[in-house]
CSV table of C-alpha atoms in Angstrom, one decimal:
chain,number,residue,atom,x,y,z
A,1,MET,CA,94.7,93.2,53.7
A,2,ALA,CA,93.4,92.9,57.2
A,3,ILE,CA,95.9,92.5,59.9
A,4,ILE,CA,93.6,92.1,62.8
A,5,ASP,CA,90.4,90.7,61.9
A,6,VAL,CA,87.8,89.4,65.2
A,7,SER,CA,85.0,87.7,64.4
A,8,HIS,CA,81.6,87.4,67.1
A,9,PHE,CA,84.5,87.5,69.9
A,10,SER,CA,83.2,86.9,73.5
A,11,PHE,CA,84.9,87.1,77.1
A,12,SER,CA,84.1,86.4,80.4
A,13,TYR,CA,86.6,86.3,83.5
A,14,ALA,CA,87.2,82.8,85.2
A,15,PRO,CA,83.2,82.0,86.7
A,16,GLY,CA,83.3,83.2,90.6
A,17,GLN,CA,85.0,86.3,90.0
A,18,SER,CA,81.8,88.4,88.4
A,19,ARG,CA,78.4,88.7,88.9
A,20,GLN,CA,78.7,90.6,85.0
A,21,ARG,CA,80.0,87.3,83.8
A,22,SER,CA,80.9,88.5,79.7
A,23,VAL,CA,83.5,91.5,79.3
A,24,LEU,CA,82.9,91.2,76.0
A,25,SER,CA,80.2,90.2,74.0
A,26,ASP,CA,80.5,89.1,70.1
A,27,VAL,CA,82.5,91.6,69.1
A,28,SER,CA,83.1,91.3,65.6
A,29,PHE,CA,85.6,94.4,62.8
A,30,GLN,CA,88.5,94.5,61.1
A,31,VAL,CA,91.5,96.4,60.8
A,32,GLU,CA,93.7,97.2,57.5
A,33,GLU,CA,97.3,97.3,57.6
A,34,GLY,CA,98.8,101.0,58.0
A,35,GLU,CA,95.8,102.3,59.2
A,36,PHE,CA,95.5,104.6,62.9
A,37,CYS,CA,92.4,102.9,64.5
A,38,VAL,CA,91.4,103.9,68.3
A,39,LEU,CA,88.7,102.5,70.6
A,40,VAL,CA,86.6,104.0,72.6
A,41,GLY,CA,84.4,102.8,75.3
A,42,PRO,CA,83.3,103.7,78.6
A,43,THR,CA,85.0,102.4,81.6
A,44,GLY,CA,85.1,98.2,82.1
A,45,CYS,CA,83.7,97.9,78.7
A,46,GLY,CA,86.8,95.7,78.0
A,47,LYS,CA,89.1,98.2,76.3
A,48,THR,CA,91.9,96.1,78.1
A,49,THR,CA,90.9,92.9,77.7
A,50,LEU,CA,90.4,93.1,73.8
A,51,LEU,CA,93.6,94.8,73.6
A,52,ARG,CA,95.7,92.4,75.1
A,53,SER,CA,93.4,89.4,73.2
A,54,LEU,CA,95.7,90.6,70.1
A,55,LYS,CA,98.7,89.3,71.9
A,56,PRO,CA,99.3,85.6,73.1
A,57,GLU,CA,101.3,85.9,75.7
A,58,LEU,CA,99.4,89.3,77.2
A,59,SER,CA,95.9,87.1,77.0
A,60,PRO,CA,93.7,87.1,80.3
A,61,VAL,CA,92.8,84.0,81.4
A,62,GLY,CA,89.2,83.1,81.1
A,63,THR,CA,86.7,81.8,78.6
A,64,ARG,CA,86.2,83.1,74.7
A,65,ALA,CA,83.7,82.7,71.7
A,66,GLY,CA,84.3,83.4,68.8
A,67,SER,CA,87.7,83.7,66.7
A,68,ILE,CA,90.7,86.6,66.2
A,69,SER,CA,93.7,85.9,63.9
A,70,VAL,CA,96.5,88.7,63.9
A,71,MET,CA,98.7,89.1,60.0
A,72,GLY,CA,96.6,86.3,58.4
A,73,LEU,CA,97.6,83.9,61.6
A,74,PRO,CA,94.4,82.5,63.3
A,75,LEU,CA,95.4,83.3,67.4
A,76,PHE,CA,92.2,81.9,68.3
A,77,GLU,CA,89.6,79.4,67.5
A,78,GLY,CA,86.2,78.3,68.4
A,79,GLY,CA,87.8,80.7,71.3
A,80,GLU,CA,90.9,78.3,72.0
A,81,LEU,CA,94.4,79.4,71.7
A,82,VAL,CA,95.6,78.0,68.5
A,83,PRO,CA,99.1,76.7,69.3
A,84,ALA,CA,102.6,77.8,67.4
A,85,ASP,CA,102.8,74.3,66.1
A,86,ARG,CA,99.1,74.4,64.4
A,87,GLY,CA,99.8,77.3,62.8
A,88,GLY,CA,99.8,79.9,65.3
A,89,ILE,CA,101.5,82.8,66.6
A,90,ASP,CA,104.7,81.4,67.9
A,91,ARG,CA,106.2,83.7,71.1
A,92,LYS,CA,109.2,84.9,68.7
A,93,THR,CA,107.0,86.4,66.4
A,94,SER,CA,104.1,88.5,68.5
A,95,ALA,CA,107.6,89.7,70.9
A,96,ALA,CA,108.7,91.4,67.9
A,97,ALA,CA,105.4,91.5,65.4
A,98,ILE,CA,103.3,93.0,67.6
A,99,GLY,CA,103.9,95.6,70.3
A,100,PHE,CA,102.3,96.6,73.6
A,101,VAL,CA,102.3,99.5,75.2
A,102,MET,CA,101.0,100.2,78.8
A,103,GLN,CA,98.9,103.1,80.2
A,104,ASP,CA,101.3,103.2,83.5
A,105,PRO,CA,105.0,104.1,81.8
A,106,ALA,CA,106.6,103.3,84.8
A,107,MET,CA,105.3,99.4,84.6
A,108,GLN,CA,106.7,98.8,81.3
A,109,ILE,CA,110.1,100.1,81.8
A,110,VAL,CA,112.5,96.7,83.8
A,111,CYS,CA,116.1,98.2,83.1
A,112,ASP,CA,118.1,100.6,84.4
A,113,THR,CA,119.1,102.9,81.7
A,114,VAL,CA,117.5,103.7,79.0
A,115,TRP,CA,119.9,102.3,76.2
A,116,HIS,CA,119.1,99.1,78.2
A,117,GLU,CA,115.8,99.7,78.0
A,118,LEU,CA,115.5,100.6,74.4
A,119,ALA,CA,118.2,96.9,74.0
A,120,PHE,CA,116.1,94.9,76.3
A,121,GLY,CA,113.8,93.5,73.3
A,122,LEU,CA,115.9,93.2,71.0
A,123,GLU,CA,118.1,90.8,73.3
A,124,ASN,CA,115.8,89.2,74.4
A,125,VAL,CA,114.7,87.7,70.5
A,126,GLY,CA,118.3,87.8,69.8
A,127,THR,CA,119.4,90.3,67.5
A,128,PRO,CA,123.2,89.7,66.5
A,129,GLN,CA,124.6,92.9,68.9
A,130,GLU,CA,125.3,94.9,65.6
A,131,GLU,CA,122.2,94.8,64.2
A,132,MET,CA,121.3,95.7,67.9
A,133,ARG,CA,123.4,99.2,68.6
A,134,ARG,CA,122.6,100.5,64.4
A,135,ARG,CA,118.4,99.8,65.9
A,136,VAL,CA,119.2,101.3,69.1
A,137,ALA,CA,120.8,104.2,67.7
A,138,GLU,CA,117.3,104.4,64.7
A,139,VAL,CA,115.6,104.1,67.2
A,140,ALA,CA,117.0,106.6,69.3
A,141,HIS,CA,116.9,109.6,66.6
A,142,PHE,CA,113.6,109.3,65.2
A,143,PHE,CA,111.9,109.9,68.6
A,144,GLY,CA,115.0,112.3,69.8
A,145,ILE,CA,116.5,110.5,73.4
A,146,GLU,CA,119.3,110.7,71.9
A,147,PRO,CA,120.9,113.4,74.7
A,148,TRP,CA,119.7,111.0,77.4
A,149,VAL,CA,120.3,107.7,75.7
A,150,ARG,CA,122.7,106.3,79.1
A,151,GLN,CA,120.3,108.5,81.7
A,152,SER,CA,119.1,106.1,84.1
A,153,THR,CA,115.6,105.2,83.7
A,154,GLU,CA,114.4,106.1,87.4
A,155,HIS,CA,115.0,110.2,86.3
A,156,LEU,CA,112.6,110.1,83.9
A,157,SER,CA,109.8,112.3,83.2
A,158,GLY,CA,106.2,110.0,82.4
A,159,GLY,CA,106.3,111.4,79.3
A,160,GLN,CA,109.9,110.4,78.5
A,161,MET,CA,109.4,107.5,79.6
A,162,GLN,CA,106.1,106.7,77.4
A,163,LEU,CA,108.8,107.4,74.5
A,164,VAL,CA,111.3,105.1,75.7
A,165,ASN,CA,109.1,102.6,75.6
A,166,LEU,CA,107.3,103.5,72.2
A,167,ALA,CA,110.8,103.3,71.0
A,168,ALA,CA,111.7,100.0,73.0
A,169,VAL,CA,108.4,98.9,70.7
A,170,LEU,CA,109.6,100.1,67.5
A,171,ALA,CA,113.3,98.7,67.4
A,172,LEU,CA,112.5,95.2,67.3
A,173,ARG,CA,110.5,96.4,64.1
A,174,PRO,CA,106.3,95.7,64.8
A,175,ARG,CA,103.5,95.0,62.6
A,176,LEU,CA,101.6,96.4,64.9
A,177,ILE,CA,101.6,98.5,67.9
A,178,LEU,CA,98.6,98.3,70.2
A,179,LEU,CA,98.2,101.2,73.1
A,180,ASP,CA,96.4,101.2,76.4
A,181,GLU,CA,95.5,104.4,76.9
A,182,PRO,CA,99.7,105.6,76.3
A,183,THR,CA,98.6,109.4,77.9
A,184,ALA,CA,96.3,108.8,80.7
A,185,GLN,CA,99.9,109.4,82.9
A,186,LEU,CA,101.0,112.3,80.2
A,187,ASP,CA,101.2,116.7,81.4
A,188,PRO,CA,99.1,118.4,78.4
A,189,ASN,CA,102.2,119.2,76.6
A,190,ALA,CA,104.0,114.9,76.7
A,191,ARG,CA,100.3,113.9,76.2
A,192,LYS,CA,100.3,116.2,72.6
A,193,ARG,CA,103.7,115.2,71.2
A,194,PHE,CA,103.6,111.6,71.9
A,195,LEU,CA,100.6,111.7,69.9
A,196,PHE,CA,102.5,113.7,67.6
A,197,LEU,CA,105.5,110.7,67.5
A,198,LEU,CA,102.8,108.3,67.6
A,199,ALA,CA,101.2,109.6,63.9
A,200,ARG,CA,105.0,109.8,62.8
A,201,VAL,CA,105.4,105.9,63.6
A,202,ASN,CA,101.8,105.3,61.5
A,203,ARG,CA,102.3,107.8,58.9
A,204,GLU,CA,106.0,107.0,57.5
A,205,LEU,CA,106.5,104.1,58.7
A,206,GLY,CA,103.7,102.3,57.8
A,207,LEU,CA,102.8,100.7,61.1
A,208,THR,CA,99.7,99.6,61.9
A,209,VAL,CA,98.5,102.0,65.2
A,210,VAL,CA,94.5,100.4,68.0
A,211,MET,CA,95.1,102.9,70.6
A,212,ALA,CA,92.5,102.7,73.4
A,213,THR,CA,91.6,106.0,74.5
A,214,HIS,CA,88.6,107.7,76.9
A,215,ALA,CA,89.8,110.8,74.8
A,216,PRO,CA,89.3,110.0,70.9
A,217,GLU,CA,89.5,114.0,70.0
A,218,ASP,CA,92.9,114.0,71.2
A,219,VAL,CA,93.9,112.3,68.6
A,220,SER,CA,90.9,113.1,66.3
A,221,GLU,CA,93.2,114.7,63.5
A,222,TYR,CA,95.5,111.1,63.3
A,223,ALA,CA,93.0,108.1,64.4
A,224,ALA,CA,91.5,107.2,60.3
A,225,ARG,CA,88.9,105.5,62.0
A,226,ARG,CA,87.3,104.5,65.2
A,227,ILE,CA,86.6,101.1,66.9
A,228,ASP,CA,83.3,102.3,70.0
A,229,LEU,CA,82.8,99.8,72.2
A,230,GLY,CA,79.9,101.5,74.3
A,231,ASP,CA,78.3,105.1,74.6
A,232,ILE,CA,81.4,107.9,75.7
A,233,GLY,CA,79.2,110.3,75.6
A,234,GLU,CA,78.9,113.8,74.0
A,235,LEU,CA,81.0,116.9,74.3
A,236,GLY,CA,80.0,119.6,75.6
A,237,SER,CA,81.3,123.7,75.7
A,238,ARG,CA,83.7,125.4,78.4
A,239,ASP,CA,81.6,128.3,78.0
A,240,ASP,CA,78.8,126.6,79.0
A,241,LEU,CA,79.8,124.4,82.6
A,242,CYS,CA,82.2,127.8,83.2
A,243,GLU,CA,78.4,129.6,82.9
A,244,SER,CA,76.9,127.2,85.1
A,245,LEU,CA,80.5,127.2,87.9
A,246,ARG,CA,80.3,130.7,88.5
A,247,PRO,CA,78.0,130.7,91.3
A,248,ARG,CA,80.1,128.3,93.2
A,249,TRP,CA,83.0,130.3,92.8
A,250,ALA,CA,81.8,133.2,94.5
A,251,ALA,CA,79.9,131.5,96.8
A,252,ARG,CA,83.5,130.1,97.9
A,253,ARG,CA,85.9,132.5,97.5
A,254,SER,CA,84.7,134.0,101.0
A,255,SER,CA,85.6,130.2,102.3
A,256,LEU,CA,88.7,130.0,101.2
A,257,LYS,CA,90.2,132.6,103.4
A,258,ALA,CA,89.4,130.0,106.3
A,259,GLN,CA,91.8,128.6,108.6
A,260,PRO,CA,94.7,126.0,106.2
A,261,ALA,CA,94.3,123.1,106.9
A,262,LEU,CA,97.7,122.2,106.2
A,263,GLN,CA,101.3,124.1,104.6
A,264,ALA,CA,104.4,124.1,103.2
A,265,LYS,CA,106.9,126.2,105.1
A,266,GLU,CA,110.2,126.6,103.0
A,267,ALA,CA,109.4,123.1,102.1
A,268,SER,CA,113.0,121.3,100.4
A,269,PHE,CA,114.0,117.6,99.0
A,270,ARG,CA,115.3,116.1,97.4
A,271,TYR,CA,116.0,111.1,96.9
A,272,ALA,CA,119.5,111.1,98.5
A,273,ARG,CA,122.3,114.0,99.0
A,274,GLU,CA,123.9,113.5,95.8
A,275,ASP,CA,120.8,114.2,94.0
A,276,ALA,CA,120.1,117.3,92.5
A,277,TRP,CA,116.5,119.1,95.0
A,278,VAL,CA,113.0,118.3,93.5
A,279,LEU,CA,111.7,121.2,95.9
A,280,ARG,CA,113.6,124.0,97.1
A,281,GLY,CA,112.0,126.6,99.5
A,282,LEU,CA,108.3,125.6,98.5
A,283,ASP,CA,105.5,127.6,100.1
A,284,VAL,CA,102.3,126.8,100.5
A,285,SER,CA,98.3,127.6,102.2
A,286,VAL,CA,95.3,124.8,101.9
A,287,ALA,CA,92.4,126.3,103.0
A,288,ALA,CA,89.7,123.5,105.5
A,289,GLY,CA,87.5,123.3,103.4
A,290,SER,CA,88.3,123.7,99.8
A,291,VAL,CA,89.7,121.9,96.9
A,292,HIS,CA,93.3,122.9,96.1
A,293,ALA,CA,94.4,121.2,92.7
A,294,ILE,CA,98.4,120.5,91.7
A,295,VAL,CA,99.8,120.4,88.0
A,296,GLY,CA,102.7,120.6,86.6
A,297,GLY,CA,104.7,119.0,83.8
A,298,ASN,CA,105.8,115.1,84.5
A,299,GLY,CA,108.4,114.8,86.8
A,300,SER,CA,108.3,118.4,88.0
A,301,GLY,CA,107.3,117.2,91.5
A,302,LYS,CA,103.9,117.5,92.1
A,303,SER,CA,104.1,114.2,93.8
A,304,THR,CA,106.6,114.9,95.7
A,305,LEU,CA,105.0,118.0,97.2
A,306,LEU,CA,101.6,115.5,97.5
A,307,LYS,CA,103.6,112.8,100.0
A,308,LEU,CA,105.4,115.6,101.8
A,309,LEU,CA,101.9,117.1,102.6
A,310,ALA,CA,100.4,113.8,103.6
A,311,GLY,CA,103.6,112.9,105.3
A,312,VAL,CA,104.8,110.1,103.1
A,313,GLU,CA,108.2,111.7,102.9
A,314,LYS,CA,109.7,114.7,105.2
A,315,PRO,CA,111.4,117.4,103.7
A,316,GLN,CA,115.1,118.1,104.1
A,317,ARG,CA,114.5,121.7,105.2
A,318,GLY,CA,112.1,123.6,105.9
A,319,LYS,CA,108.5,122.5,107.6
A,320,ILE,CA,105.3,120.9,107.4
A,321,VAL,CA,102.0,121.6,108.9
A,322,ASN,CA,99.5,118.8,108.8
A,323,ARG,CA,96.1,120.4,111.1
A,324,LEU,CA,94.3,116.8,110.0
A,325,ALA,CA,96.8,114.5,110.0
A,326,ALA,CA,94.7,112.3,112.9
A,327,SER,CA,92.0,112.2,110.0
A,328,GLN,CA,93.8,111.6,106.2
A,329,ALA,CA,93.4,109.6,103.3
A,330,TYR,CA,96.3,108.9,100.7
A,331,LEU,CA,95.4,107.6,97.0
A,332,PRO,CA,99.0,107.1,95.2
A,333,GLN,CA,99.4,107.2,92.0
A,334,ASP,CA,99.0,103.8,91.6
A,335,PRO,CA,96.3,102.4,93.2
A,336,LYS,CA,97.3,98.7,93.3
A,337,ALA,CA,99.9,99.4,96.3
A,338,LEU,CA,96.2,99.2,98.2
A,339,PHE,CA,96.1,96.4,97.1
A,340,VAL,CA,95.9,93.1,99.8
A,341,CYS,CA,93.2,91.1,99.1
A,342,ASP,CA,91.8,88.6,97.2
A,343,SER,CA,88.7,90.0,95.6
A,344,VAL,CA,87.4,93.6,96.1
A,345,ALA,CA,84.9,92.8,98.8
A,346,GLU,CA,87.7,91.4,100.6
A,347,GLU,CA,89.7,94.7,99.4
A,348,LEU,CA,86.7,96.9,101.0
A,349,ALA,CA,86.1,94.6,104.3
A,350,GLU,CA,90.0,94.5,105.7
A,351,TRP,CA,89.6,98.0,107.3
A,352,ARG,CA,86.2,97.6,108.7
A,353,ARG,CA,87.5,96.6,111.9
A,354,ARG,CA,89.9,99.0,112.8
A,355,CYS,CA,87.9,101.5,111.5
A,356,GLY,CA,84.3,101.0,112.3
A,357,TYR,CA,82.6,100.8,109.2
A,358,SER,CA,79.7,98.3,108.1
A,359,GLU,CA,79.4,95.7,105.8
A,360,ALA,CA,76.0,98.1,105.1
A,361,ASP,CA,78.5,100.4,104.2
A,362,GLU,CA,80.9,98.4,102.1
A,363,GLN,CA,77.9,97.4,100.4
A,364,VAL,CA,76.7,101.7,99.6
A,365,ALA,CA,80.1,101.9,98.7
A,366,LEU,CA,79.8,99.1,95.7
A,367,GLU,CA,76.4,99.8,94.3
A,368,ARG,CA,78.5,104.0,94.7
A,369,PHE,CA,81.2,103.4,92.5
A,370,GLY,CA,79.4,100.6,90.0
A,371,LEU,CA,81.8,97.6,91.8
A,372,ALA,CA,78.5,95.9,92.8
A,373,ASP,CA,78.8,93.5,89.5
A,374,HIS,CA,82.6,93.2,90.1
A,375,ALA,CA,82.5,92.1,94.3
A,376,PHE,CA,84.3,88.6,93.9
A,377,GLN,CA,86.8,89.8,91.4
A,378,HIS,CA,90.4,89.6,92.1
A,379,PRO,CA,91.5,93.6,92.1
A,380,TYR,CA,94.1,93.0,89.6
A,381,ASP,CA,91.4,91.5,87.5
A,382,LEU,CA,89.5,94.9,87.2
A,383,SER,CA,90.3,97.8,84.4
A,384,GLY,CA,92.5,100.8,85.6
A,385,GLY,CA,89.4,102.8,85.7
A,386,GLN,CA,87.8,100.5,88.0
A,387,ARG,CA,90.9,100.0,90.2
A,388,GLN,CA,90.6,103.3,90.1
A,389,LYS,CA,87.2,103.9,92.0
A,390,LEU,CA,88.3,100.9,93.9
A,391,ALA,CA,90.8,102.6,95.7
A,392,LEU,CA,88.6,105.6,96.4
A,393,ALA,CA,85.9,103.5,97.7
A,394,LYS,CA,88.0,101.9,100.3
A,395,LEU,CA,90.0,105.2,101.6
A,396,LEU,CA,86.6,107.0,102.0
A,397,LEU,CA,84.8,104.1,104.0
A,398,THR,CA,87.8,105.5,106.3
A,399,ASP,CA,85.6,108.7,106.8
A,400,PRO,CA,88.5,111.1,106.1
A,401,GLN,CA,88.7,114.7,107.1
A,402,LEU,CA,91.8,115.2,104.9
A,403,LEU,CA,92.3,113.4,101.7
A,404,PHE,CA,95.6,113.6,98.8
A,405,LEU,CA,94.4,111.8,95.1
A,406,ASP,CA,97.3,111.5,92.7
A,407,GLU,CA,96.0,111.5,89.5
A,408,PRO,CA,92.4,110.3,90.3
A,409,THR,CA,90.7,110.4,87.4
A,410,LYS,CA,93.0,108.5,85.5
A,411,GLY,CA,91.3,105.5,83.4
A,412,LEU,CA,88.4,107.0,83.7
A,413,ASP,CA,86.1,107.6,81.2
A,414,PRO,CA,83.9,111.2,81.2
A,415,ALA,CA,81.1,110.4,82.5
A,416,SER,CA,83.1,108.9,85.9
A,417,CYS,CA,85.0,111.7,85.4
A,418,ALA,CA,81.6,113.8,85.4
A,419,GLU,CA,81.0,111.4,88.9
A,420,GLU,CA,84.0,112.7,90.7
A,421,ALA,CA,84.0,115.5,90.4
A,422,ARG,CA,80.8,115.5,91.6
A,423,LEU,CA,81.7,113.4,94.4
A,424,VAL,CA,84.6,115.8,95.2
A,425,ARG,CA,82.7,119.1,95.4
A,426,ALA,CA,80.4,116.8,97.9
A,427,LEU,CA,83.8,116.3,100.6
A,428,ALA,CA,83.9,120.1,100.3
A,429,ASP,CA,80.7,120.9,100.6
A,430,GLU,CA,81.2,118.5,103.9
A,431,GLY,CA,83.7,120.5,105.6
A,432,ARG,CA,86.6,118.1,104.3
A,433,THR,CA,89.8,118.9,102.7
A,434,VAL,CA,90.7,117.5,99.3
A,435,VAL,CA,94.4,117.7,97.7
A,436,MET,CA,94.6,116.4,94.8
A,437,VAL,CA,98.0,116.4,91.6
A,438,THR,CA,96.3,115.9,87.7
A,439,HIS,CA,97.1,116.3,84.4
A,440,ASP,CA,92.9,116.4,83.5
A,441,LEU,CA,92.6,119.7,83.3
A,442,ASP,CA,89.1,119.1,82.5
A,443,PHE,CA,88.6,117.7,85.9
A,444,ALA,CA,90.8,120.3,88.2
A,445,LEU,CA,88.5,123.5,86.3
A,446,ALA,CA,85.0,121.0,87.5
A,447,ALA,CA,86.7,120.1,90.9
A,448,ALA,CA,88.6,122.3,92.9
A,449,ASP,CA,88.7,126.0,93.6
A,450,VAL,CA,92.1,126.9,93.5
A,451,VAL,CA,95.2,125.5,91.2
A,452,SER,CA,98.9,125.7,92.4
A,453,MET,CA,101.4,125.7,89.5
A,454,VAL,CA,104.5,123.4,89.8
A,455,PHE,CA,107.7,125.3,88.1
A,456,ASP,CA,111.5,124.5,88.9
A,457,GLY,CA,111.4,122.9,92.7
A,458,GLN,CA,108.6,126.0,93.6
A,459,LEU,CA,105.1,127.1,92.7
A,460,ALA,CA,105.1,129.4,89.5
A,461,CYS,CA,101.6,131.1,90.7
A,462,THR,CA,98.2,129.9,92.8
A,463,GLU,CA,95.0,131.0,92.1
A,464,PRO,CA,91.7,130.5,92.8
A,465,VAL,CA,90.7,127.5,89.7
A,466,GLU,CA,88.6,130.8,87.3
A,467,SER,CA,91.6,133.1,87.7
A,468,PHE,CA,93.8,130.6,86.8
A,469,PHE,CA,92.2,129.3,83.8
A,470,ALA,CA,91.8,132.5,82.4
A,471,ASN,CA,95.2,133.9,83.0
A,472,ASN,CA,97.5,130.3,81.8
A,473,ILE,CA,98.1,130.2,77.6
A,474,VAL,CA,99.5,126.8,78.6
A,475,TYR,CA,97.4,124.7,80.7
A,476,ARG,CA,94.0,125.3,80.0
A,477,PRO,CA,91.1,122.9,79.3
A,478,ASN,CA,89.4,122.0,76.0
A,479,GLY,CA,87.7,123.8,74.5
A,480,ARG,CA,85.2,120.6,73.9
A,481,SER,CA,85.0,118.8,76.6
A,482,ARG,CA,83.2,114.5,77.1
A,483,LEU,CA,84.3,115.2,80.8
A,484,PHE,CA,82.1,119.1,80.0
A,485,GLY,CA,79.5,116.6,78.7
A,486,ALA,CA,79.1,114.7,81.6
A,487,LEU,CA,78.8,117.3,84.0
A,488,LEU,CA,76.1,120.0,82.0
């Protein structure tokens, strides 16, 4: 039996938001009950829009055509939402039977403790107290989160947050789980653990899983089928990419001995006096004109280190020496933090007078980052990958000599990742300095000169990129990757 039936479905955002009216055009497919299905396609092809269209309360505002039914109930007919009193899906049924896990783990957390987070959805659908306790106990045991069920959600790592999100959805006992790039912000080990547990949910509990991803190879051993919304490119070989990069690595080794652009000396930091130290006596030196990647597990302190180097936070002990502080830009992990305007074009124009660039420069940025067709669209209506592009375009218009990037490839398809790698390399070739935190090891291999690994509040190592990936048994790029294919 088909639990999802999409027939000739099209969607476009409201007129005037975008020159490219259609996001989805004449899409048709079915998903059988109990399947594990992946949804793939390039940035901006409509994966998130399609997933949200399968859950009534998350469905985006716009113009539709065609029909969708979920669990045998009509959701859209002739492009119109079917209300519950005419046989559609009521809110309580949707809340309990259709689970949704977002790309950004922190965006879905609403409660102060893990226990309250697991119980939140159950409380909202009126689950009796005793039944609620039983269900929370069941999912906590299934996902192995019993040891930290009373912990504050504020102190969870990204991987732990995403497990809590999945567990909270599962506590409602849904028939269908929709996931929008759920591993985009997870480190390699957390990603593997999350996908393994998601496969158990599908295999052992019989739940239907539909997951959007830019890396279908990560889940190929679990997923039964995939739905393509566009061309995602061919796999490339890590060995072939390394061979093409070696001349660049050799040529740049001498330049990495240049005077440091910034340094952390015995830097220690914690967010509150009663908290444990996040960073302890950490030393790092970033060479001018280099691309310096920072890697490590979720919760290891990578983003905190980036904030210290950028001056967003101040160390309680030690010091930061930043010789380029007068000309720097910072891309936070959530690019929406940079958005204050009602359209893409207005965002790019916001700092024009202050920073001295022109309207023509903004138009070049729109074209360069593939956003020209979205100039009049609200930034929040962009896909996750398009928001990343907009944030980076906005920062580059300020012409920084030092750029801090926190997870810059989050939500980007392989072709966009490859373009970003070329852009970062071009910035370094111009003599600019880039410091980036990333879980995307393929991107780090392609773009970085030096890699530092954060562990236990300090740097476990800092090595040239070639040596780091040759000697590391855990933090290794994929043997074959679509990013490699896009770069070669």
